[in-house]
mmCIF file of C-alpha atoms in Angstrom:
data_model
loop_
_atom_site.group_PDB
_atom_site.id
_atom_site.type_symbol
_atom_site.label_atom_id
_atom_site.label_comp_id
_atom_site.label_asym_id
_atom_site.label_seq_id
_atom_site.Cartn_x
_atom_site.Cartn_y
_atom_site.Cartn_z
ATOM 1 C CA MET H 1084 -0.458 0.132 -0.162
ATOM 2 C CA ALA H 1085 2.442 3.215 -1.118
ATOM 3 C CA ARG H 1086 0.768 6.371 -0.393
ATOM 4 C CA VAL H 1087 2.152 9.316 -2.133
ATOM 5 C CA ALA H 1088 3.106 11.464 0.157
ATOM 6 C CA PRO H 1089 1.453 15.673 -0.760
ATOM 7 C CA ARG H 1090 3.803 17.185 -1.747
ATOM 8 C CA THR H 1091 2.513 20.492 -0.371
ATOM 9 C CA GLY H 1092 0.178 20.977 2.355
ATOM 10 C CA ASP H 1093 -2.654 23.350 0.137
ATOM 11 C CA ALA H 1094 -5.354 20.575 0.324
ATOM 12 C CA ILE H 1095 -4.718 20.232 3.359
ATOM 13 C CA PHE H 1096 -5.383 23.383 4.692
ATOM 14 C CA ALA H 1097 -7.742 23.989 2.545
ATOM 15 C CA ASN H 1098 -9.670 21.770 4.613
ATOM 16 C CA VAL H 1099 -8.832 21.894 8.324
ATOM 17 C CA GLU H 1100 -10.994 24.681 10.240
ATOM 18 C CA ARG H 1101 -9.059 27.648 11.062
ATOM 19 C CA VAL H 1102 -8.908 30.423 13.051
ATOM 20 C CA ASN H 1103 -8.928 34.361 12.249
ATOM 21 C CA ALA H 1104 -5.010 35.094 11.691
ATOM 22 C CA GLU H 1105 -5.119 38.014 14.093
ATOM 23 C CA LEU H 1106 -6.684 36.923 16.948
ATOM 24 C CA PHE H 1107 -3.641 34.028 16.196
ATOM 25 C CA THR H 1108 -0.992 36.436 16.708
ATOM 26 C CA LEU H 1109 -2.282 38.652 19.082
ATOM 27 C CA THR H 1110 -3.083 35.372 21.318
ATOM 28 C CA TYR H 1111 0.435 34.428 20.360
ATOM 29 C CA GLY H 1112 1.487 37.716 21.813
ATOM 30 C CA ALA H 1113 -0.712 38.013 24.379
ATOM 31 C CA VAL H 1114 0.984 34.898 25.727
ATOM 32 C CA VAL H 1115 4.341 36.211 25.131
ATOM 33 C CA ARG H 1116 4.121 39.254 27.041
ATOM 34 C CA GLN H 1117 2.295 37.181 29.852
ATOM 35 C CA LEU H 1118 5.611 35.137 30.125
ATOM 36 C CA LEU H 1119 7.620 37.684 30.086
ATOM 37 C CA THR H 1120 5.881 39.394 32.590
ATOM 38 C CA ASP H 1121 5.745 36.774 34.524
ATOM 39 C CA LEU H 1122 9.457 35.486 34.183
ATOM 40 C CA GLU H 1123 11.286 38.484 34.479
ATOM 41 C CA GLU H 1124 14.400 36.983 32.576
ATOM 42 C CA VAL H 1125 14.658 36.297 28.867
ATOM 43 C CA GLU H 1126 16.670 33.466 29.101
ATOM 44 C CA GLU H 1127 13.702 32.008 31.152
ATOM 45 C CA VAL H 1128 10.920 33.239 28.194
ATOM 46 C CA ASN H 1129 12.916 31.386 25.897
ATOM 47 C CA LYS H 1130 13.188 28.735 27.569
ATOM 48 C CA GLN H 1131 9.953 28.851 28.736
ATOM 49 C CA LEU H 1132 8.251 29.083 25.068
ATOM 50 C CA ASP H 1133 10.547 26.034 24.054
ATOM 51 C CA GLN H 1134 9.006 23.564 26.237
ATOM 52 C CA MET H 1135 5.740 24.941 25.771
ATOM 53 C CA GLY H 1136 6.840 23.826 22.084
ATOM 54 C CA TYR H 1137 7.228 20.504 22.951
ATOM 55 C CA ASN H 1138 4.389 20.488 25.007
ATOM 56 C CA ILE H 1139 2.345 21.465 21.566
ATOM 57 C CA GLY H 1140 4.769 19.378 19.574
ATOM 58 C CA ILE H 1141 4.284 15.630 21.236
ATOM 59 C CA ARG H 1142 0.855 16.619 20.132
ATOM 60 C CA LEU H 1143 0.363 18.087 17.187
ATOM 61 C CA ILE H 1144 2.318 15.176 15.733
ATOM 62 C CA ASP H 1145 -0.119 12.871 15.297
ATOM 63 C CA GLU H 1146 -2.841 15.540 13.859
ATOM 64 C CA PHE H 1147 -0.447 16.016 11.084
ATOM 65 C CA LEU H 1148 -0.065 12.544 10.395
ATOM 66 C CA ALA H 1149 -3.984 11.994 10.927
ATOM 67 C CA LYS H 1150 -4.808 14.375 8.428
ATOM 68 C CA SER H 1151 -1.790 14.596 5.917
ATOM 69 C CA ASN H 1152 -1.657 10.995 5.327
ATOM 70 C CA VAL H 1153 1.730 11.025 5.462
ATOM 71 C CA SER H 1154 3.879 8.509 5.256
ATOM 72 C CA ARG H 1155 7.037 6.963 6.521
ATOM 73 C CA CYS H 1156 9.762 9.175 5.835
ATOM 74 C CA ASN H 1157 13.257 7.128 4.119
ATOM 75 C CA ASP H 1158 15.529 9.919 5.481
ATOM 76 C CA PHE H 1159 15.906 13.217 7.320
ATOM 77 C CA ARG H 1160 15.948 14.871 4.367
ATOM 78 C CA GLU H 1161 12.844 13.740 2.940
ATOM 79 C CA THR H 1162 11.281 14.419 6.733
ATOM 80 C CA THR H 1163 12.343 17.996 6.998
ATOM 81 C CA ASP H 1164 11.026 18.526 3.950
ATOM 82 C CA VAL H 1165 8.233 17.206 4.776
ATOM 83 C CA ILE H 1166 7.448 19.839 7.699
ATOM 84 C CA ALA H 1167 9.040 22.947 5.637
ATOM 85 C CA LYS H 1168 6.044 22.090 2.465
ATOM 86 C CA VAL H 1169 3.494 19.842 4.301
ATOM 87 C CA GLY H 1170 4.114 20.640 8.259
ATOM 88 C CA PHE H 1171 4.284 24.628 7.739
ATOM 89 C CA LYS H 1172 1.211 25.301 5.636
ATOM 90 C CA MET H 1173 -0.890 23.100 7.389
ATOM 91 C CA PHE H 1174 -0.818 24.830 10.760
ATOM 92 C CA LEU H 1175 0.832 27.859 9.936
ATOM 93 C CA GLY H 1176 -0.365 28.465 6.511
ATOM 94 C CA VAL H 1177 2.799 29.442 5.369
ATOM 95 C CA THR H 1178 5.732 27.378 3.461
ATOM 96 C CA ALA H 1179 8.989 27.210 4.137
ATOM 97 C CA SER H 1180 12.226 25.978 2.012
ATOM 98 C CA VAL H 1181 14.732 23.422 3.703
ATOM 99 C CA THR H 1182 18.832 24.745 2.905
ATOM 100 C CA ASN H 1183 22.538 24.129 4.107
ATOM 101 C CA TRP H 1184 22.665 20.660 3.792
ATOM 102 C CA ASP H 1185 26.156 19.640 6.119
ATOM 103 C CA ALA H 1186 27.429 16.841 4.082
ATOM 104 C CA ASP H 1187 25.965 13.730 6.019
ATOM 105 C CA GLY H 1188 22.588 14.979 5.424
ATOM 106 C CA THR H 1189 22.043 15.605 9.253
ATOM 107 C CA CYS H 1190 21.622 19.216 9.757
ATOM 108 C CA CYS H 1191 19.827 21.682 7.698
ATOM 109 C CA SER H 1192 18.445 24.749 7.574
ATOM 110 C CA ILE H 1193 14.088 25.623 7.563
ATOM 111 C CA VAL H 1194 13.911 29.137 5.844
ATOM 112 C CA LEU H 1195 10.634 31.266 7.095
ATOM 113 C CA GLU H 1196 10.467 34.028 4.669
ATOM 114 C CA ASP H 1197 6.643 34.607 5.995
ATOM 115 C CA ASN H 1198 6.516 34.382 9.511
ATOM 116 C CA PRO H 1199 2.879 35.209 10.963
ATOM 117 C CA LEU H 1200 3.936 35.003 14.598
ATOM 118 C CA VAL H 1201 5.732 38.828 14.444
ATOM 119 C CA ASP H 1202 3.034 40.912 12.230
ATOM 120 C CA PHE H 1203 2.633 43.581 14.220
ATOM 121 C CA VAL H 1204 5.958 42.536 16.876
ATOM 122 C CA GLU H 1205 8.480 44.931 17.751
ATOM 123 C CA LEU H 1206 11.374 43.929 20.091
ATOM 124 C CA PRO H 1207 11.984 46.548 22.539
ATOM 125 C CA ASP H 1208 15.412 47.203 24.131
ATOM 126 C CA ASN H 1209 15.420 44.977 26.800
ATOM 127 C CA CYS H 1210 14.115 42.426 25.342
ATOM 128 C CA GLN H 1211 16.587 41.828 23.164
ATOM 129 C CA GLY H 1212 17.931 38.116 23.489
ATOM 130 C CA LEU H 1213 14.440 36.830 22.949
ATOM 131 C CA TYR H 1214 13.941 34.379 20.675
ATOM 132 C CA TYR H 1215 10.157 35.675 20.488
ATOM 133 C CA CYS H 1216 8.903 32.490 18.148
ATOM 134 C CA ASN H 1217 10.808 29.544 20.820
ATOM 135 C CA ILE H 1218 7.823 27.864 20.358
ATOM 136 C CA LEU H 1219 8.733 26.660 16.818
ATOM 137 C CA SER H 1220 11.598 25.268 17.378
ATOM 138 C CA GLY H 1221 10.114 23.566 20.738
ATOM 139 C CA VAL H 1222 6.964 22.675 18.231
ATOM 140 C CA ILE H 1223 9.291 20.863 15.907
ATOM 141 C CA ARG H 1224 11.977 19.027 18.813
ATOM 142 C CA GLY H 1225 8.359 17.717 20.412
ATOM 143 C CA ALA H 1226 6.985 16.410 17.115
ATOM 144 C CA LEU H 1227 10.285 14.379 15.850
ATOM 145 C CA ASP H 1228 10.942 13.326 18.749
ATOM 146 C CA MET H 1229 7.401 11.130 18.934
ATOM 147 C CA VAL H 1230 8.258 9.389 15.797
ATOM 148 C CA SER H 1231 11.833 8.670 17.302
ATOM 149 C CA MET H 1232 14.054 11.346 16.458
ATOM 150 C CA LYS H 1233 16.187 13.549 18.425
ATOM 151 C CA THR H 1234 16.724 17.126 17.917
ATOM 152 C CA GLU H 1235 18.320 19.964 18.373
ATOM 153 C CA VAL H 1236 16.512 23.233 16.799
ATOM 154 C CA THR H 1237 18.059 26.782 17.132
ATOM 155 C CA TRP H 1238 17.416 29.596 15.698
ATOM 156 C CA LEU H 1239 20.297 30.792 13.604
ATOM 157 C CA ARG H 1240 18.578 34.233 11.499
ATOM 158 C CA ASP H 1241 15.051 36.652 12.890
ATOM 159 C CA VAL H 1242 13.391 39.175 11.188
ATOM 160 C CA LEU H 1243 12.908 40.495 15.606
ATOM 161 C CA ARG H 1244 16.709 40.615 14.950
ATOM 162 C CA GLY H 1245 17.301 42.355 11.702
ATOM 163 C CA ASP H 1246 17.503 39.940 9.936
ATOM 164 C CA ASP H 1247 15.642 39.144 6.641
ATOM 165 C CA VAL H 1248 14.465 36.090 7.263
ATOM 166 C CA PHE H 1249 13.780 33.602 10.065
ATOM 167 C CA GLU H 1250 16.424 30.706 9.700
ATOM 168 C CA LEU H 1251 15.566 27.514 12.493
ATOM 169 C CA GLN H 1252 18.294 25.265 11.886
ATOM 170 C CA VAL H 1253 18.039 21.556 12.423
ATOM 171 C CA LYS H 1254 19.903 18.553 13.458
ATOM 172 C CA LEU H 1255 19.618 15.362 14.212
ATOM 173 C CA LEU H 1256 20.719 14.008 17.568
ATOM 174 C CA LYS H 1257 19.851 10.286 17.058
ATOM 175 C CA HIS H 1258 17.470 8.443 15.612
ATOM 176 C CA VAL H 1259 16.136 5.859 18.106
ATOM 177 C CA PRO H 1260 15.085 2.520 17.103
ATOM 178 C CA GLU H 1261 11.742 1.375 17.353
ATOM 179 C CA GLU H 1262 12.594 -2.085 18.395
ATOM 180 C CA TYR H 1263 11.119 -2.932 22.027
ATOM 181 C CA PRO H 1264 13.281 -3.294 24.400
ATOM 182 C CA TYR H 1265 13.834 -7.333 24.413
ATOM 183 C CA LYS H 1266 16.840 -7.335 27.438
ATOM 184 C CA ASP H 1267 16.499 -8.695 30.677
ATOM 185 C CA ASP H 1268 18.548 -6.112 32.589
ATOM 186 C CA GLU H 1269 16.229 -3.124 30.900
ATOM 187 C CA MET Z 138 -24.507 -1.422 15.061
ATOM 188 C CA ALA Z 139 -24.540 -5.018 14.385
ATOM 189 C CA ALA Z 140 -21.233 -4.690 12.559
ATOM 190 C CA ILE Z 141 -18.859 -3.732 15.476
ATOM 191 C CA TYR Z 142 -18.546 -5.456 18.584
ATOM 192 C CA SER Z 143 -16.032 -3.372 19.873
ATOM 193 C CA LEU Z 144 -13.013 -0.537 19.716
ATOM 194 C CA TYR Z 145 -9.412 -0.309 21.704
ATOM 195 C CA ILE Z 146 -7.154 1.800 21.982
ATOM 196 C CA ILE Z 147 -3.179 1.347 23.460
ATOM 197 C CA ASN Z 148 -0.826 3.222 23.946
ATOM 198 C CA LYS Z 149 2.697 2.583 22.758
ATOM 199 C CA SER Z 150 3.330 1.141 25.912
ATOM 200 C CA GLY Z 151 1.075 -1.517 25.451
ATOM 201 C CA GLY Z 152 -1.277 0.179 28.380
ATOM 202 C CA LEU Z 153 -5.231 0.118 27.075
ATOM 203 C CA ILE Z 154 -6.239 3.691 27.058
ATOM 204 C CA TYR Z 155 -9.739 3.085 25.843
ATOM 205 C CA TYR Z 156 -12.521 0.493 25.641
ATOM 206 C CA LYS Z 157 -15.752 0.456 23.979
ATOM 207 C CA ASP Z 158 -18.352 -2.465 23.120
ATOM 208 C CA TYR Z 159 -21.165 -2.664 20.640
ATOM 209 C CA GLY Z 160 -23.961 -4.656 20.781
ATOM 210 C CA SER Z 161 -24.030 -7.819 23.128
ATOM 211 C CA ALA Z 162 -21.890 -10.158 20.825
ATOM 212 C CA GLY Z 163 -18.047 -9.920 21.950
ATOM 213 C CA ARG Z 164 -19.022 -7.913 25.132
ATOM 214 C CA MET Z 165 -15.885 -8.740 27.643
ATOM 215 C CA ASP Z 166 -16.198 -7.824 31.430
ATOM 216 C CA THR Z 167 -12.524 -4.774 32.192
ATOM 217 C CA ASN Z 168 -10.057 -7.571 32.665
ATOM 218 C CA ASP Z 169 -10.436 -9.908 29.988
ATOM 219 C CA SER Z 170 -10.619 -6.300 27.669
ATOM 220 C CA LEU Z 171 -7.346 -5.465 29.180
ATOM 221 C CA ARG Z 172 -6.418 -9.005 28.986
ATOM 222 C CA VAL Z 173 -6.687 -8.694 24.838
ATOM 223 C CA ALA Z 174 -5.324 -4.896 24.913
ATOM 224 C CA SER Z 175 -1.798 -6.021 26.235
ATOM 225 C CA LEU Z 176 -2.026 -9.300 24.697
ATOM 226 C CA TRP Z 177 -2.784 -7.861 21.260
ATOM 227 C CA HIS Z 178 0.126 -5.269 21.604
ATOM 228 C CA SER Z 179 2.844 -7.850 22.912
ATOM 229 C CA MET Z 180 1.186 -10.346 19.469
ATOM 230 C CA HIS Z 181 1.344 -7.318 17.186
ATOM 231 C CA ALA Z 182 5.277 -7.151 17.910
ATOM 232 C CA ILE Z 183 6.268 -10.725 18.013
ATOM 233 C CA SER Z 184 4.673 -10.655 14.451
ATOM 234 C CA GLN Z 185 7.303 -7.475 13.736
ATOM 235 C CA GLN Z 186 10.295 -9.775 14.241
ATOM 236 C CA LEU Z 187 8.998 -13.027 12.962
ATOM 237 C CA SER Z 188 7.583 -11.603 9.395
ATOM 238 C CA PRO Z 189 9.582 -12.954 6.750
ATOM 239 C CA VAL Z 190 9.322 -9.457 4.693
ATOM 240 C CA SER Z 191 11.944 -6.742 5.579
ATOM 241 C CA GLY Z 192 9.316 -3.665 6.658
ATOM 242 C CA CYS Z 193 6.987 -5.113 7.971
ATOM 243 C CA LEU Z 194 4.434 -3.420 10.190
ATOM 244 C CA GLY Z 195 2.607 -5.998 12.089
ATOM 245 C CA ILE Z 196 -0.395 -7.767 11.680
ATOM 246 C CA GLU Z 197 -3.007 -5.507 9.911
ATOM 247 C CA LEU Z 198 -6.132 -8.160 10.184
ATOM 248 C CA LEU Z 199 -6.965 -11.433 12.254
ATOM 249 C CA GLN Z 200 -9.500 -13.176 10.691
ATOM 250 C CA ALA Z 201 -11.414 -15.905 13.059
ATOM 251 C CA ASP Z 202 -14.071 -17.867 12.074
ATOM 252 C CA THR Z 203 -16.845 -15.604 14.651
ATOM 253 C CA PHE Z 204 -14.762 -12.112 14.315
ATOM 254 C CA ASP Z 205 -12.427 -9.829 11.944
ATOM 255 C CA LEU Z 206 -9.792 -8.095 13.715
ATOM 256 C CA HIS Z 207 -9.044 -4.402 12.339
ATOM 257 C CA CYS Z 208 -5.977 -3.221 13.777
ATOM 258 C CA PHE Z 209 -3.755 0.517 12.642
ATOM 259 C CA GLN Z 210 -0.879 1.629 14.496
ATOM 260 C CA SER Z 211 0.163 4.965 13.844
ATOM 261 C CA LEU Z 212 4.031 5.903 13.002
ATOM 262 C CA THR Z 213 3.630 7.226 16.429
ATOM 263 C CA GLY Z 214 2.430 4.356 17.822
ATOM 264 C CA THR Z 215 -0.459 4.646 19.232
ATOM 265 C CA LYS Z 216 -2.642 1.558 17.966
ATOM 266 C CA PHE Z 217 -6.764 1.841 17.215
ATOM 267 C CA PHE Z 218 -8.577 -1.654 16.787
ATOM 268 C CA VAL Z 219 -11.756 -2.867 16.206
ATOM 269 C CA VAL Z 220 -13.278 -6.214 16.730
ATOM 270 C CA CYS Z 221 -16.030 -6.494 14.151
ATOM 271 C CA GLU Z 222 -17.774 -9.225 12.276
ATOM 272 C CA PRO Z 223 -16.633 -11.470 9.614
ATOM 273 C CA GLY Z 224 -16.549 -9.651 6.400
ATOM 274 C CA ALA Z 225 -16.994 -6.943 7.875
ATOM 275 C CA GLN Z 226 -16.287 -3.232 5.331
ATOM 276 C CA HIS Z 227 -14.572 -0.643 5.287
ATOM 277 C CA MET Z 228 -12.679 -0.945 8.559
ATOM 278 C CA GLU Z 229 -9.327 0.593 7.462
ATOM 279 C CA ASN Z 230 -11.058 4.248 7.344
ATOM 280 C CA LEU Z 231 -13.185 3.471 10.321
ATOM 281 C CA LEU Z 232 -9.851 3.079 12.567
ATOM 282 C CA LYS Z 233 -8.494 6.082 9.979
ATOM 283 C CA PHE Z 234 -11.612 8.280 11.259
ATOM 284 C CA VAL Z 235 -11.319 7.538 15.107
ATOM 285 C CA TYR Z 236 -7.907 8.347 14.654
ATOM 286 C CA GLU Z 237 -8.504 12.026 13.091
ATOM 287 C CA LEU Z 238 -11.240 12.188 16.160
ATOM 288 C CA TYR Z 239 -8.883 11.437 18.462
ATOM 289 C CA THR Z 240 -5.872 13.978 17.436
ATOM 290 C CA ASP Z 241 -9.270 15.752 17.619
ATOM 291 C CA TYR Z 242 -10.774 15.654 20.701
ATOM 292 C CA VAL Z 243 -8.544 13.508 23.050
ATOM 293 C CA LEU Z 244 -4.647 14.856 22.328
ATOM 294 C CA LYS Z 245 -6.495 18.946 21.871
ATOM 295 C CA ASN Z 246 -8.028 18.391 25.278
ATOM 296 C CA PRO Z 247 -5.350 20.505 27.702
ATOM 297 C CA PHE Z 248 -6.507 18.700 30.308
ATOM 298 C CA TYR Z 249 -6.026 14.556 28.544
ATOM 299 C CA GLU Z 250 -2.507 13.651 29.664
ATOM 300 C CA MET Z 251 -0.225 12.030 27.177
ATOM 301 C CA GLU Z 252 -0.428 8.039 27.551
ATOM 302 C CA MET Z 253 -3.592 7.962 30.409
ATOM 303 C CA PRO Z 254 -6.650 6.452 29.759
ATOM 304 C CA ILE Z 255 -8.791 8.747 27.541
ATOM 305 C CA ARG Z 256 -11.905 10.092 29.704
ATOM 306 C CA CYS Z 257 -13.484 12.116 27.215
ATOM 307 C CA GLU Z 258 -16.990 13.438 26.394
ATOM 308 C CA LEU Z 259 -16.411 14.863 22.983
ATOM 309 C CA PHE Z 260 -14.522 12.028 21.658
ATOM 310 C CA ASP Z 261 -17.458 9.446 23.072
ATOM 311 C CA ILE Z 262 -20.292 11.907 21.044
ATOM 312 C CA ASN Z 263 -18.388 11.406 18.254
ATOM 313 C CA LEU Z 264 -17.204 8.555 17.988
ATOM 314 C CA THR Z 265 -20.315 7.120 18.311
ATOM 315 C CA GLN Z 266 -21.544 8.604 15.782
ATOM 316 C CA ALA Z 267 -18.670 7.721 13.197
ATOM 317 C CA VAL Z 268 -19.341 4.494 14.193
ATOM 318 C CA GLN Z 269 -23.066 3.640 13.725
ATOM 319 C CA LYS Z 270 -23.117 2.018 10.368
ATOM 320 C CA ASP Z 271 -24.633 4.779 7.866
ATOM 321 C CA ARG Z 272 -21.481 6.072 8.945
ATOM 322 C CA VAL Z 273 -19.373 3.530 8.372
ATOM 323 C CA ALA Z 274 -20.652 2.968 4.642
ATOM 324 C CA PHE Z 275 -20.392 6.580 4.298
ATOM 325 C CA LEU Z 276 -16.708 6.657 4.732
ATOM 326 C CA GLY Z 277 -16.347 4.151 2.687
ATOM 327 C CA ARG Z 278 -17.153 5.782 -0.354
#
């Protein structure tokens, strides 16, 4: 039963329920703002956003798999491609591109030119260390964790910090085998 | 609802997180349903190891004289399976649809804890609708 994985998320995006983009943007802004008030330290907020993203990611992956009809990816290249083309489109309505592969195919960059999370955002001087969209890196890390890929996701470029695009570096640390632990001592 | 006897969802470590029976045939008490779930989890795992074909993803269909068991495993390791009348049609579609309901009404419920038994009313309601016989036929379009 070879299913053809969709190359874009357009069809799925058209079918899933959507919310108003501004409502989404403002809600996320309110969350970040509240975290800054509560935690005070920008570093802590980054950490918290990443953790929140992770918790979203471990649940989101199932929705993605259930509704996108994507089948098992053959390699990490295909995985990142699906995230950028189908995943981002399905959940954020934008498409990302994948570049900067390293030689052994375990590290690449996902480049986002358009990002609905930051539509009305300017970083004030006292928040320069903030990774405003850190939730996204957490989502990717959490989602891949659930399909047995340990990854590290970091921001390389951020429009809010004066770069021209958003660039997320995704690094595959370990592929956890899916076999059950059969050894008695485990 | 005669076609489907019961529906199970088991988490990736083999624990039964959802069980529901439909109609009087094949009804089981709690202990038996737990037993079936862990038994199926193990058999599924063993079948992957024993399969002569590499890349086997486990048993999808078990046919017996008095029932069929259709199983669907998501890539995240959660297994959904139905026990139904021999020869019942469109069960793969139903299981995929149950998976979608699970993502919508269980995973998106902020009060649901991952890998724990499912107690979500909206999931129950939507599932009941999905299992209605005409719905099953509709899914098989």
